[in-house]
Amino acid sequence: MNKLTLIEGRAFIDGASPIDGRVLAKVAECGEADVNAAVAAARRAFDAGVWAVLLRWAALMHEHLDELSLLETLDAGKPIGDTTTVGGEVAPADHHLVGLVTREPVGVVAAVVPWNFPILMAAWKFGPALAAGNSVVLKPSEKSPLTAIRVAQLAYEAGIPAGVFNVVPGAGEPGKLLALHRDVDCIAFTGSTAVGKLIMQYAAQSNLKRAWLELGGKSPNIVLPDCPDLDRAAQAAAGAIFYNMGEMCTAGSRLLVHRDIKDVFIETLVAAARAYVPGNPLDPAVSMGAIVDGIQLERVLGYIEAGRSEGRLVTGGARVKEETGGFYVEPTVFEVKPDARIAREEIFGPVLSVIVFDDVDEAVRIANDTEYGLAAAVWTSNLTTAHDVSRRLRAGTVWVNCYDEGGDMNFPFGGYKQSGNGRDKSLHALEKYTELKSTLIRLR
């Protein structure tokens, strides 16, 4: 857990590693003066029209991949092995007019990112924001700020002009200050739905800045009786919840299995779960690392206790005591009813709810019966069924006969309902960080 200390009147957070609980580094806790200074620098850089040296920066980040991977593992407990121009258009108009539709940068963009994929979530936001010509203020999570700070150093080395890319570490306050700041034109946030609602409130209370939100999920993974490969589906279902210790907004935390194949599928799933043995994430052979901190560990264990009273514990359910200390939990599977608390609330840990259904319509109804809509999957041999079910699922991403694949930058990513708005990745991400302008020119 992170502790706040004062050094010469300045607040610092003691960043503890989830691997063994030891302090990694002291990171400044930014306050209002720091946020104001970062936003002012970003505004000056944007108004001055300086352009980021993006290619040199990208090359430096690539050069330091090993270092960034190590920082990510030490900071967040992730297994070490895991770790354009904007065009316009000419619109048809009255023959006396020429109509131009152009995109322009929005201005100062604040990006507030979570601790589970620290540098990935940051890059999804600052990449298109900078490419569109904006300046950026990045606020990383206080639980995993080290890669953001290092990337800022690399930006400086690459020659990114002062004020174009700024980092303000700290707990929740800098994020709130950025959302309330009247000189921030846009805020992009990835995190919980509860905090996302606050971000929208703050944006409305200040200058009505646009707020783009990628929020929580309780993603359904539906296995129909004509699943083409039960072994592969079970392996994918295990990976969908136990990869990255279940600390993923797209985690397949609800596994919907047809009654006819339930017993054999659960047996195969439990065998697949045994491959995810929690251990020191610095070991290249380890596939499941540490829960990010003690607070999250207690949250996960609390949900496991709730699950014991709500359904049948199939496997797991215990904290793993590592010789090094740290925060580790066994892969855990429950069989529960659709209305169980652990089947409805986002846990952000390696806890899977298995729910039995009897027909396709019931599966779709259960899958959509959630406030979230980030991702979903369906396993079937029937192409018509695959197409029909994927259209009926209210989710931003649907996988068919796979889970969490096709993660390259060509596919937009985001959610329906309370999983947020807007899209990261792909050319659609540029739309979030630009203003659309129509220019009409009357001809003689």
Tab-separated table of C-alpha atoms in Angstrom:
chain	number	residue	atom	x	y	z
A	1	MET	CA	0.000	0.000	0.000
A	2	ASN	CA	1.208	3.517	-0.714
A	3	LYS	CA	2.175	5.793	2.167
A	4	LEU	CA	2.356	9.596	2.051
A	5	THR	CA	5.480	11.262	3.472
A	6	LEU	CA	6.637	14.865	3.734
A	7	ILE	CA	10.162	15.872	2.721
A	8	GLU	CA	11.079	19.546	3.145
A	9	GLY	CA	7.390	20.424	3.044
A	10	ARG	CA	6.776	18.493	-0.184
A	11	ALA	CA	4.401	15.501	-0.266
A	12	PHE	CA	5.712	12.239	-1.705
A	13	ILE	CA	4.058	8.854	-2.192
A	14	ASP	CA	6.091	5.789	-1.200
A	15	GLY	CA	5.489	3.461	-4.149
A	16	ALA	CA	5.427	-0.132	-2.870
A	17	SER	CA	5.897	-3.081	-5.220
A	18	PRO	CA	3.128	-5.711	-5.137
A	19	ILE	CA	5.830	-8.357	-5.605
A	20	ASP	CA	7.148	-8.108	-2.044
A	21	GLY	CA	5.723	-4.926	-0.511
A	22	ARG	CA	9.058	-3.091	-0.541
A	23	VAL	CA	9.234	0.604	-1.435
A	24	LEU	CA	10.390	1.094	-5.037
A	25	ALA	CA	10.585	4.867	-5.183
A	26	LYS	CA	9.254	8.110	-3.764
A	27	VAL	CA	7.022	9.870	-6.277
A	28	ALA	CA	5.854	13.466	-5.911
A	29	GLU	CA	2.208	13.929	-4.930
A	30	CYS	CA	1.114	16.711	-7.259
A	31	GLY	CA	-1.276	19.336	-5.961
A	32	GLU	CA	-3.186	22.281	-7.383
A	33	ALA	CA	-0.074	24.393	-8.059
A	34	ASP	CA	1.550	21.539	-9.993
A	35	VAL	CA	-1.581	20.871	-12.041
A	36	ASN	CA	-1.962	24.578	-12.833
A	37	ALA	CA	1.693	24.764	-13.909
A	38	ALA	CA	1.335	21.694	-16.160
A	39	VAL	CA	-1.852	22.984	-17.789
A	40	ALA	CA	-0.316	26.441	-18.295
A	41	ALA	CA	2.738	24.865	-19.952
A	42	ALA	CA	0.485	22.755	-22.156
A	43	ARG	CA	-1.562	25.816	-23.142
A	44	ARG	CA	1.585	27.829	-24.014
A	45	ALA	CA	2.913	24.960	-26.122
A	46	PHE	CA	-0.388	24.579	-27.963
A	47	ASP	CA	-0.812	28.308	-28.591
A	48	ALA	CA	2.779	28.565	-29.814
A	49	GLY	CA	2.094	25.887	-32.423
A	50	VAL	CA	5.173	23.762	-31.633
A	51	TRP	CA	5.108	20.241	-33.038
A	52	ALA	CA	6.107	17.098	-31.167
A	53	VAL	CA	9.065	15.069	-32.439
A	54	LEU	CA	6.968	11.921	-32.289
A	55	LEU	CA	9.150	9.598	-34.359
A	56	ARG	CA	12.282	10.272	-32.291
A	57	TRP	CA	10.299	9.751	-29.103
A	58	ALA	CA	8.817	6.492	-30.410
A	59	ALA	CA	12.319	5.291	-31.312
A	60	LEU	CA	13.590	6.082	-27.807
A	61	MET	CA	10.680	4.227	-26.208
A	62	HIS	CA	11.438	1.231	-28.437
A	63	GLU	CA	15.101	1.464	-27.443
A	64	HIS	CA	14.107	1.314	-23.760
A	65	LEU	CA	11.521	-1.479	-24.038
A	66	ASP	CA	13.331	-3.744	-21.578
A	67	GLU	CA	13.570	-0.970	-19.007
A	68	LEU	CA	9.908	0.011	-19.442
A	69	SER	CA	8.857	-3.647	-19.162
A	70	LEU	CA	10.800	-4.039	-15.930
A	71	LEU	CA	9.300	-0.841	-14.486
A	72	GLU	CA	5.802	-2.062	-15.387
A	73	THR	CA	6.390	-5.407	-13.641
A	74	LEU	CA	7.922	-3.864	-10.536
A	75	ASP	CA	5.215	-1.218	-10.338
A	76	ALA	CA	2.054	-3.200	-11.135
A	77	GLY	CA	2.988	-6.858	-10.596
A	78	LYS	CA	2.412	-7.836	-14.231
A	79	PRO	CA	4.240	-10.971	-15.450
A	80	ILE	CA	7.465	-9.948	-17.181
A	81	GLY	CA	6.548	-12.065	-20.219
A	82	ASP	CA	3.419	-10.002	-20.950
A	83	THR	CA	4.935	-7.034	-20.429
A	84	THR	CA	-1.051	10.201	-39.104
A	85	THR	CA	-2.171	13.011	-40.310
A	86	VAL	CA	-5.822	14.000	-39.921
A	87	GLY	CA	-7.574	14.403	-43.249
A	88	GLY	CA	-10.432	16.640	-44.332
A	89	GLU	CA	-13.065	16.518	-47.027
A	90	VAL	CA	-14.707	18.652	-49.671
A	91	ALA	CA	-18.448	18.538	-49.120
A	92	PRO	CA	-20.990	18.906	-51.941
A	93	ALA	CA	-22.652	22.331	-51.746
A	94	ASP	CA	-24.601	24.872	-53.771
A	95	HIS	CA	-22.716	25.617	-57.033
A	96	HIS	CA	-22.067	29.171	-55.789
A	97	LEU	CA	-20.197	27.796	-52.761
A	98	VAL	CA	-17.145	25.684	-51.967
A	99	GLY	CA	-17.668	23.708	-48.767
A	100	LEU	CA	-14.666	22.485	-46.767
A	101	VAL	CA	-14.858	20.187	-43.742
A	102	THR	CA	-11.646	20.192	-41.705
A	103	ARG	CA	-10.426	18.827	-38.409
A	104	GLU	CA	-8.432	20.957	-35.984
A	105	PRO	CA	-6.800	20.012	-32.673
A	106	VAL	CA	-9.007	20.597	-29.650
A	107	GLY	CA	-6.207	22.194	-27.561
A	108	VAL	CA	-5.076	20.953	-24.137
A	109	VAL	CA	-5.924	17.289	-23.514
A	110	ALA	CA	-5.812	15.741	-20.028
A	111	ALA	CA	-5.396	11.971	-19.887
A	112	VAL	CA	-6.096	10.120	-16.632
A	113	VAL	CA	-5.096	6.454	-16.790
A	114	PRO	CA	-5.344	3.390	-14.507
A	115	TRP	CA	-2.803	1.115	-12.862
A	116	ASN	CA	-3.566	-2.201	-14.592
A	117	PHE	CA	-2.016	-1.397	-18.021
A	118	PRO	CA	-0.186	1.837	-17.171
A	119	ILE	CA	1.808	2.610	-20.306
A	120	LEU	CA	-0.582	0.936	-22.764
A	121	MET	CA	-3.603	2.949	-21.604
A	122	ALA	CA	-1.495	6.121	-21.593
A	123	ALA	CA	-0.210	5.532	-25.139
A	124	TRP	CA	-3.731	4.879	-26.416
A	125	LYS	CA	-4.557	8.414	-25.326
A	126	PHE	CA	-1.458	10.569	-25.709
A	127	GLY	CA	-0.564	8.981	-29.084
A	128	PRO	CA	-3.616	10.164	-31.054
A	129	ALA	CA	-3.926	13.358	-28.991
A	130	LEU	CA	-0.381	14.428	-29.908
A	131	ALA	CA	-0.714	13.178	-33.487
A	132	ALA	CA	-3.769	15.418	-33.880
A	133	GLY	CA	-1.678	18.427	-32.792
A	134	ASN	CA	-2.742	18.837	-29.150
A	135	SER	CA	-0.632	19.246	-26.044
A	136	VAL	CA	-1.137	16.680	-23.261
A	137	VAL	CA	-1.165	16.507	-19.468
A	138	LEU	CA	-0.949	12.867	-18.359
A	139	LYS	CA	-2.008	11.790	-14.870
A	140	PRO	CA	-0.907	8.181	-14.119
A	141	SER	CA	-2.261	6.154	-11.215
A	142	GLU	CA	-0.450	6.626	-7.925
A	143	LYS	CA	-0.144	2.827	-7.848
A	144	SER	CA	1.933	2.603	-11.048
A	145	PRO	CA	3.439	5.959	-12.095
A	146	LEU	CA	7.000	4.922	-12.942
A	147	THR	CA	6.657	4.188	-16.667
A	148	ALA	CA	4.799	7.468	-17.284
A	149	ILE	CA	7.586	9.405	-15.570
A	150	ARG	CA	10.242	7.537	-17.563
A	151	VAL	CA	8.366	8.075	-20.846
A	152	ALA	CA	8.260	11.806	-20.066
A	153	GLN	CA	12.043	11.751	-19.649
A	154	LEU	CA	12.369	10.010	-23.006
A	155	ALA	CA	10.104	12.656	-24.569
A	156	TYR	CA	12.458	15.341	-23.263
A	157	GLU	CA	15.469	13.434	-24.659
A	158	ALA	CA	13.703	13.092	-28.019
A	159	GLY	CA	13.318	16.858	-28.247
A	160	ILE	CA	9.581	17.130	-27.589
A	161	PRO	CA	9.151	20.900	-27.040
A	162	ALA	CA	8.542	22.063	-23.477
A	163	GLY	CA	4.894	21.922	-22.467
A	164	VAL	CA	3.759	19.539	-25.204
A	165	PHE	CA	3.831	16.462	-22.930
A	166	ASN	CA	3.456	16.821	-19.162
A	167	VAL	CA	3.078	14.271	-16.345
A	168	VAL	CA	1.435	15.007	-12.963
A	169	PRO	CA	1.650	11.959	-10.647
A	170	GLY	CA	-0.374	11.694	-7.477
A	171	ALA	CA	-3.471	10.102	-5.943
A	172	GLY	CA	-6.984	11.125	-6.972
A	173	GLU	CA	-6.672	14.898	-6.511
A	174	PRO	CA	-4.693	15.764	-9.694
A	175	GLY	CA	-7.287	13.925	-11.801
A	176	LYS	CA	-10.107	15.870	-10.181
A	177	LEU	CA	-8.242	19.144	-10.638
A	178	LEU	CA	-7.683	18.429	-14.335
A	179	ALA	CA	-11.359	17.581	-14.851
A	180	LEU	CA	-12.335	20.842	-13.126
A	181	HIS	CA	-9.676	22.976	-14.842
A	182	ARG	CA	-11.146	25.612	-17.139
A	183	ASP	CA	-8.101	25.683	-19.396
A	184	VAL	CA	-8.288	21.961	-20.195
A	185	ASP	CA	-10.301	21.455	-23.388
A	186	CYS	CA	-10.774	17.683	-23.249
A	187	ILE	CA	-10.290	14.911	-20.693
A	188	ALA	CA	-9.838	11.233	-21.528
A	189	PHE	CA	-10.226	8.794	-18.653
A	190	THR	CA	-9.860	5.045	-18.200
A	191	GLY	CA	-10.956	3.588	-14.885
A	192	SER	CA	-13.973	2.625	-12.835
A	193	THR	CA	-17.504	3.612	-13.761
A	194	ALA	CA	-17.949	5.322	-10.373
A	195	VAL	CA	-14.973	7.629	-10.942
A	196	GLY	CA	-15.965	8.148	-14.589
A	197	LYS	CA	-19.287	9.596	-13.417
A	198	LEU	CA	-17.390	12.036	-11.203
A	199	ILE	CA	-15.150	13.039	-14.128
A	200	MET	CA	-18.258	13.898	-16.176
A	201	GLN	CA	-19.680	15.933	-13.287
A	202	TYR	CA	-16.444	17.896	-12.894
A	203	ALA	CA	-16.279	18.543	-16.652
A	204	ALA	CA	-19.828	19.904	-16.579
A	205	GLN	CA	-19.142	22.044	-13.501
A	206	SER	CA	-16.175	23.755	-15.152
A	207	ASN	CA	-16.050	24.623	-18.857
A	208	LEU	CA	-18.210	21.784	-20.229
A	209	LYS	CA	-15.080	20.164	-21.650
A	210	ARG	CA	-15.665	16.997	-23.606
A	211	ALA	CA	-15.088	13.893	-21.474
A	212	TRP	CA	-14.184	10.572	-23.072
A	213	LEU	CA	-14.576	7.593	-20.773
A	214	GLU	CA	-13.445	3.964	-20.997
A	215	LEU	CA	-14.909	2.367	-17.872
A	216	GLY	CA	-15.684	-0.932	-16.189
A	217	GLY	CA	-16.946	-4.216	-17.494
A	218	LYS	CA	-18.529	-7.521	-16.495
A	219	SER	CA	-18.020	-9.249	-19.802
A	220	PRO	CA	-19.985	-12.391	-20.723
A	221	ASN	CA	-18.253	-15.319	-22.427
A	222	ILE	CA	-20.975	-17.575	-23.911
A	223	VAL	CA	-20.242	-21.230	-24.729
A	224	LEU	CA	-23.013	-22.815	-26.798
A	225	PRO	CA	-23.446	-26.606	-27.037
A	226	ASP	CA	-22.131	-26.613	-30.617
A	227	CYS	CA	-18.850	-25.004	-29.533
A	228	PRO	CA	-16.285	-26.165	-32.149
A	229	ASP	CA	-13.515	-26.960	-29.633
A	230	LEU	CA	-14.295	-27.291	-25.905
A	231	ASP	CA	-10.611	-27.622	-25.013
A	232	ARG	CA	-9.677	-24.394	-26.771
A	233	ALA	CA	-12.731	-22.614	-25.369
A	234	ALA	CA	-11.791	-23.658	-21.820
A	235	GLN	CA	-8.210	-22.477	-22.303
A	236	ALA	CA	-9.498	-19.146	-23.620
A	237	ALA	CA	-12.014	-18.822	-20.770
A	238	ALA	CA	-9.227	-19.331	-18.226
A	239	GLY	CA	-7.027	-16.769	-19.971
A	240	ALA	CA	-9.931	-14.326	-20.196
A	241	ILE	CA	-10.144	-14.054	-16.389
A	242	PHE	CA	-6.759	-15.142	-15.033
A	243	TYR	CA	-4.499	-13.236	-17.443
A	244	ASN	CA	-3.068	-10.154	-15.710
A	245	MET	CA	-4.592	-11.499	-12.464
A	246	GLY	CA	-8.054	-10.583	-13.715
A	247	GLU	CA	-7.132	-6.893	-13.456
A	248	MET	CA	-8.658	-6.058	-16.845
A	249	CYS	CA	-11.770	-4.108	-17.754
A	250	THR	CA	-12.425	-6.661	-20.530
A	251	ALA	CA	-11.933	-9.685	-18.262
A	252	GLY	CA	-14.331	-12.486	-19.162
A	253	SER	CA	-15.595	-12.614	-15.592
A	254	ARG	CA	-18.987	-14.167	-16.461
A	255	LEU	CA	-18.759	-17.565	-18.163
A	256	LEU	CA	-22.156	-18.626	-19.548
A	257	VAL	CA	-22.219	-22.385	-20.280
A	258	HIS	CA	-25.059	-24.413	-21.789
A	259	ARG	CA	-26.467	-27.020	-19.385
A	260	ASP	CA	-25.776	-29.913	-21.782
A	261	ILE	CA	-21.998	-29.350	-21.669
A	262	LYS	CA	-21.654	-27.785	-18.203
A	263	ASP	CA	-20.013	-30.680	-16.346
A	264	VAL	CA	-17.419	-31.574	-18.955
A	265	PHE	CA	-16.646	-27.911	-19.644
A	266	ILE	CA	-16.120	-27.007	-15.986
A	267	GLU	CA	-13.813	-30.012	-15.582
A	268	THR	CA	-11.755	-28.852	-18.584
A	269	LEU	CA	-11.768	-25.263	-17.303
A	270	VAL	CA	-10.420	-26.272	-13.888
A	271	ALA	CA	-7.576	-28.153	-15.582
A	272	ALA	CA	-6.797	-25.015	-17.634
A	273	ALA	CA	-6.868	-22.848	-14.495
A	274	ARG	CA	-4.092	-24.949	-12.926
A	275	ALA	CA	-1.640	-23.443	-15.432
A	276	TYR	CA	-2.093	-20.053	-13.737
A	277	VAL	CA	0.064	-20.489	-10.637
A	278	PRO	CA	0.623	-17.182	-8.811
A	279	GLY	CA	4.269	-16.338	-8.345
A	280	ASN	CA	6.972	-13.700	-8.536
A	281	PRO	CA	6.262	-11.836	-11.799
A	282	LEU	CA	9.986	-11.261	-12.369
A	283	ASP	CA	10.276	-14.995	-13.080
A	284	PRO	CA	9.833	-15.415	-16.879
A	285	ALA	CA	8.083	-18.760	-16.301
A	286	VAL	CA	5.331	-17.199	-14.168
A	287	SER	CA	1.993	-16.638	-15.938
A	288	MET	CA	0.118	-15.001	-13.051
A	289	GLY	CA	1.712	-12.234	-11.019
A	290	ALA	CA	0.740	-10.179	-7.984
A	291	ILE	CA	-2.429	-8.234	-7.200
A	292	VAL	CA	-1.473	-4.552	-7.458
A	293	ASP	CA	-1.590	-3.722	-3.714
A	294	GLY	CA	-3.027	-4.666	-0.324
A	295	ILE	CA	-6.179	-2.608	-0.837
A	296	GLN	CA	-7.080	-4.475	-4.024
A	297	LEU	CA	-6.115	-7.788	-2.415
A	298	GLU	CA	-8.621	-7.234	0.403
A	299	ARG	CA	-11.282	-6.249	-2.131
A	300	VAL	CA	-10.764	-9.483	-4.081
A	301	LEU	CA	-10.758	-11.626	-0.929
A	302	GLY	CA	-13.963	-9.891	0.184
A	303	TYR	CA	-15.695	-10.890	-3.050
A	304	ILE	CA	-14.435	-14.456	-2.652
A	305	GLU	CA	-16.056	-14.592	0.781
A	306	ALA	CA	-19.294	-13.254	-0.713
A	307	GLY	CA	-19.093	-15.938	-3.398
A	308	ARG	CA	-18.880	-18.707	-0.803
A	309	SER	CA	-22.327	-17.737	0.471
A	310	GLU	CA	-23.793	-17.172	-3.011
A	311	GLY	CA	-22.814	-20.298	-4.898
A	312	ARG	CA	-20.559	-23.327	-5.216
A	313	LEU	CA	-16.796	-22.874	-5.001
A	314	VAL	CA	-15.358	-24.968	-7.835
A	315	THR	CA	-11.647	-24.257	-7.350
A	316	GLY	CA	-9.259	-21.796	-5.685
A	317	GLY	CA	-10.488	-19.214	-3.227
A	318	ALA	CA	-7.368	-18.658	-1.118
A	319	ARG	CA	-4.588	-16.146	-0.741
A	320	VAL	CA	-1.184	-17.528	-1.728
A	321	LYS	CA	1.640	-16.824	0.704
A	322	GLU	CA	4.815	-16.060	-1.230
A	323	GLU	CA	8.208	-16.264	0.445
A	324	THR	CA	8.814	-12.693	-0.654
A	325	GLY	CA	5.543	-11.444	0.827
A	326	GLY	CA	3.412	-9.525	-1.641
A	327	PHE	CA	-0.198	-9.961	-2.739
A	328	TYR	CA	-1.181	-13.193	-4.503
A	329	VAL	CA	-4.529	-14.983	-4.981
A	330	GLU	CA	-5.338	-18.386	-6.452
A	331	PRO	CA	-7.350	-18.604	-9.678
A	332	THR	CA	-10.898	-18.898	-8.333
A	333	VAL	CA	-14.052	-20.295	-9.963
A	334	PHE	CA	-17.606	-20.243	-8.595
A	335	GLU	CA	-20.833	-21.631	-10.034
A	336	VAL	CA	-23.556	-19.078	-9.264
A	337	LYS	CA	-26.933	-17.735	-10.328
A	338	PRO	CA	-27.036	-14.679	-12.651
A	339	ASP	CA	-28.157	-12.378	-9.813
A	340	ALA	CA	-25.256	-13.228	-7.490
A	341	ARG	CA	-23.236	-10.215	-6.368
A	342	ILE	CA	-19.987	-11.655	-7.732
A	343	ALA	CA	-21.723	-12.136	-11.095
A	344	ARG	CA	-22.898	-8.522	-11.277
A	345	GLU	CA	-20.154	-6.349	-9.751
A	346	GLU	CA	-16.731	-5.740	-11.267
A	347	ILE	CA	-14.147	-7.431	-9.037
A	348	PHE	CA	-10.911	-6.733	-10.924
A	349	GLY	CA	-9.317	-9.940	-9.741
A	350	PRO	CA	-8.966	-13.639	-10.689
A	351	VAL	CA	-12.538	-14.607	-9.757
A	352	LEU	CA	-14.790	-16.269	-12.361
A	353	SER	CA	-18.576	-16.710	-12.141
A	354	VAL	CA	-19.932	-19.693	-14.100
A	355	ILE	CA	-23.616	-19.341	-15.009
A	356	VAL	CA	-25.694	-22.120	-16.597
A	357	PHE	CA	-28.286	-21.436	-19.320
A	358	ASP	CA	-30.706	-23.574	-21.350
A	359	ASP	CA	-31.072	-21.817	-24.723
A	360	VAL	CA	-29.596	-19.019	-26.833
A	361	ASP	CA	-32.250	-16.470	-25.958
A	362	GLU	CA	-31.662	-16.995	-22.246
A	363	ALA	CA	-27.890	-16.659	-22.751
A	364	VAL	CA	-28.267	-13.348	-24.584
A	365	ARG	CA	-30.722	-12.087	-21.960
A	366	ILE	CA	-28.314	-12.926	-19.107
A	367	ALA	CA	-25.349	-11.494	-21.033
A	368	ASN	CA	-27.112	-8.149	-21.595
A	369	ASP	CA	-28.527	-7.966	-18.062
A	370	THR	CA	-25.745	-5.724	-16.769
A	371	GLU	CA	-24.973	-2.030	-16.496
A	372	TYR	CA	-21.798	-2.657	-18.475
A	373	GLY	CA	-21.186	-3.223	-22.183
A	374	LEU	CA	-17.470	-3.344	-22.883
A	375	ALA	CA	-16.835	-6.791	-24.358
A	376	ALA	CA	-18.427	-10.205	-24.928
A	377	ALA	CA	-17.737	-13.496	-26.683
A	378	VAL	CA	-19.673	-16.402	-28.164
A	379	TRP	CA	-18.497	-19.903	-29.092
A	380	THR	CA	-20.473	-21.740	-31.799
A	381	SER	CA	-19.965	-23.775	-34.998
A	382	ASN	CA	-22.925	-22.100	-36.692
A	383	LEU	CA	-22.047	-18.956	-38.660
A	384	THR	CA	-25.641	-17.725	-38.630
A	385	THR	CA	-25.826	-18.127	-34.850
A	386	ALA	CA	-22.475	-16.358	-34.458
A	387	HIS	CA	-23.660	-13.413	-36.527
A	388	ASP	CA	-27.071	-13.241	-34.834
A	389	VAL	CA	-25.761	-13.434	-31.276
A	390	SER	CA	-22.905	-10.982	-31.875
A	391	ARG	CA	-25.411	-8.435	-33.218
A	392	ARG	CA	-27.698	-8.915	-30.205
A	393	LEU	CA	-24.947	-8.538	-27.602
A	394	ARG	CA	-24.761	-4.957	-26.312
A	395	ALA	CA	-21.002	-4.613	-26.178
A	396	GLY	CA	-18.325	-2.557	-27.919
A	397	THR	CA	-16.244	-5.624	-28.845
A	398	VAL	CA	-17.539	-9.139	-29.547
A	399	TRP	CA	-15.229	-12.103	-30.144
A	400	VAL	CA	-16.421	-15.245	-31.907
A	401	ASN	CA	-14.643	-18.532	-31.083
A	402	CYS	CA	-11.850	-16.640	-29.309
A	403	TYR	CA	-11.370	-14.142	-26.500
A	404	ASP	CA	-9.336	-10.944	-26.304
A	405	GLU	CA	-7.785	-11.397	-29.751
A	406	GLY	CA	-7.249	-8.865	-32.550
A	407	GLY	CA	-5.808	-6.310	-30.157
A	408	ASP	CA	-3.896	-4.348	-32.796
A	409	MET	CA	-4.422	-0.638	-33.335
A	410	ASN	CA	-6.763	-1.015	-36.327
A	411	PHE	CA	-9.821	-1.880	-34.255
A	412	PRO	CA	-11.670	0.768	-32.215
A	413	PHE	CA	-12.041	-0.062	-28.526
A	414	GLY	CA	-14.697	1.179	-26.115
A	415	GLY	CA	-18.011	0.346	-24.542
A	416	TYR	CA	-21.777	0.611	-24.515
A	417	LYS	CA	-23.902	1.708	-21.548
A	418	GLN	CA	-21.938	2.408	-18.348
A	419	SER	CA	-18.733	1.065	-19.874
A	420	GLY	CA	-18.194	4.538	-21.304
A	421	ASN	CA	-18.208	6.494	-24.561
A	422	GLY	CA	-15.879	7.239	-27.439
A	423	ARG	CA	-13.279	4.857	-28.784
A	424	ASP	CA	-9.572	4.324	-28.220
A	425	LYS	CA	-7.347	2.906	-30.994
A	426	SER	CA	-7.841	3.099	-34.764
A	427	LEU	CA	-8.415	6.287	-36.759
A	428	HIS	CA	-11.615	6.796	-34.766
A	429	ALA	CA	-9.501	7.762	-31.747
A	430	LEU	CA	-8.375	10.891	-33.598
A	431	GLU	CA	-11.984	12.070	-33.713
A	432	LYS	CA	-11.967	12.518	-29.927
A	433	TYR	CA	-9.097	14.976	-29.980
A	434	THR	CA	-10.175	17.187	-32.887
A	435	GLU	CA	-12.807	19.814	-33.579
A	436	LEU	CA	-14.809	19.453	-36.780
A	437	LYS	CA	-15.088	22.721	-38.701
A	438	SER	CA	-17.245	23.545	-41.725
A	439	THR	CA	-15.995	26.380	-43.951
A	440	LEU	CA	-18.242	27.754	-46.714
A	441	ILE	CA	-16.683	30.011	-49.361
A	442	ARG	CA	-18.981	31.970	-51.722
A	443	LEU	CA	-17.652	32.125	-55.259
A	444	ARG	CA	-18.087	35.130	-57.594
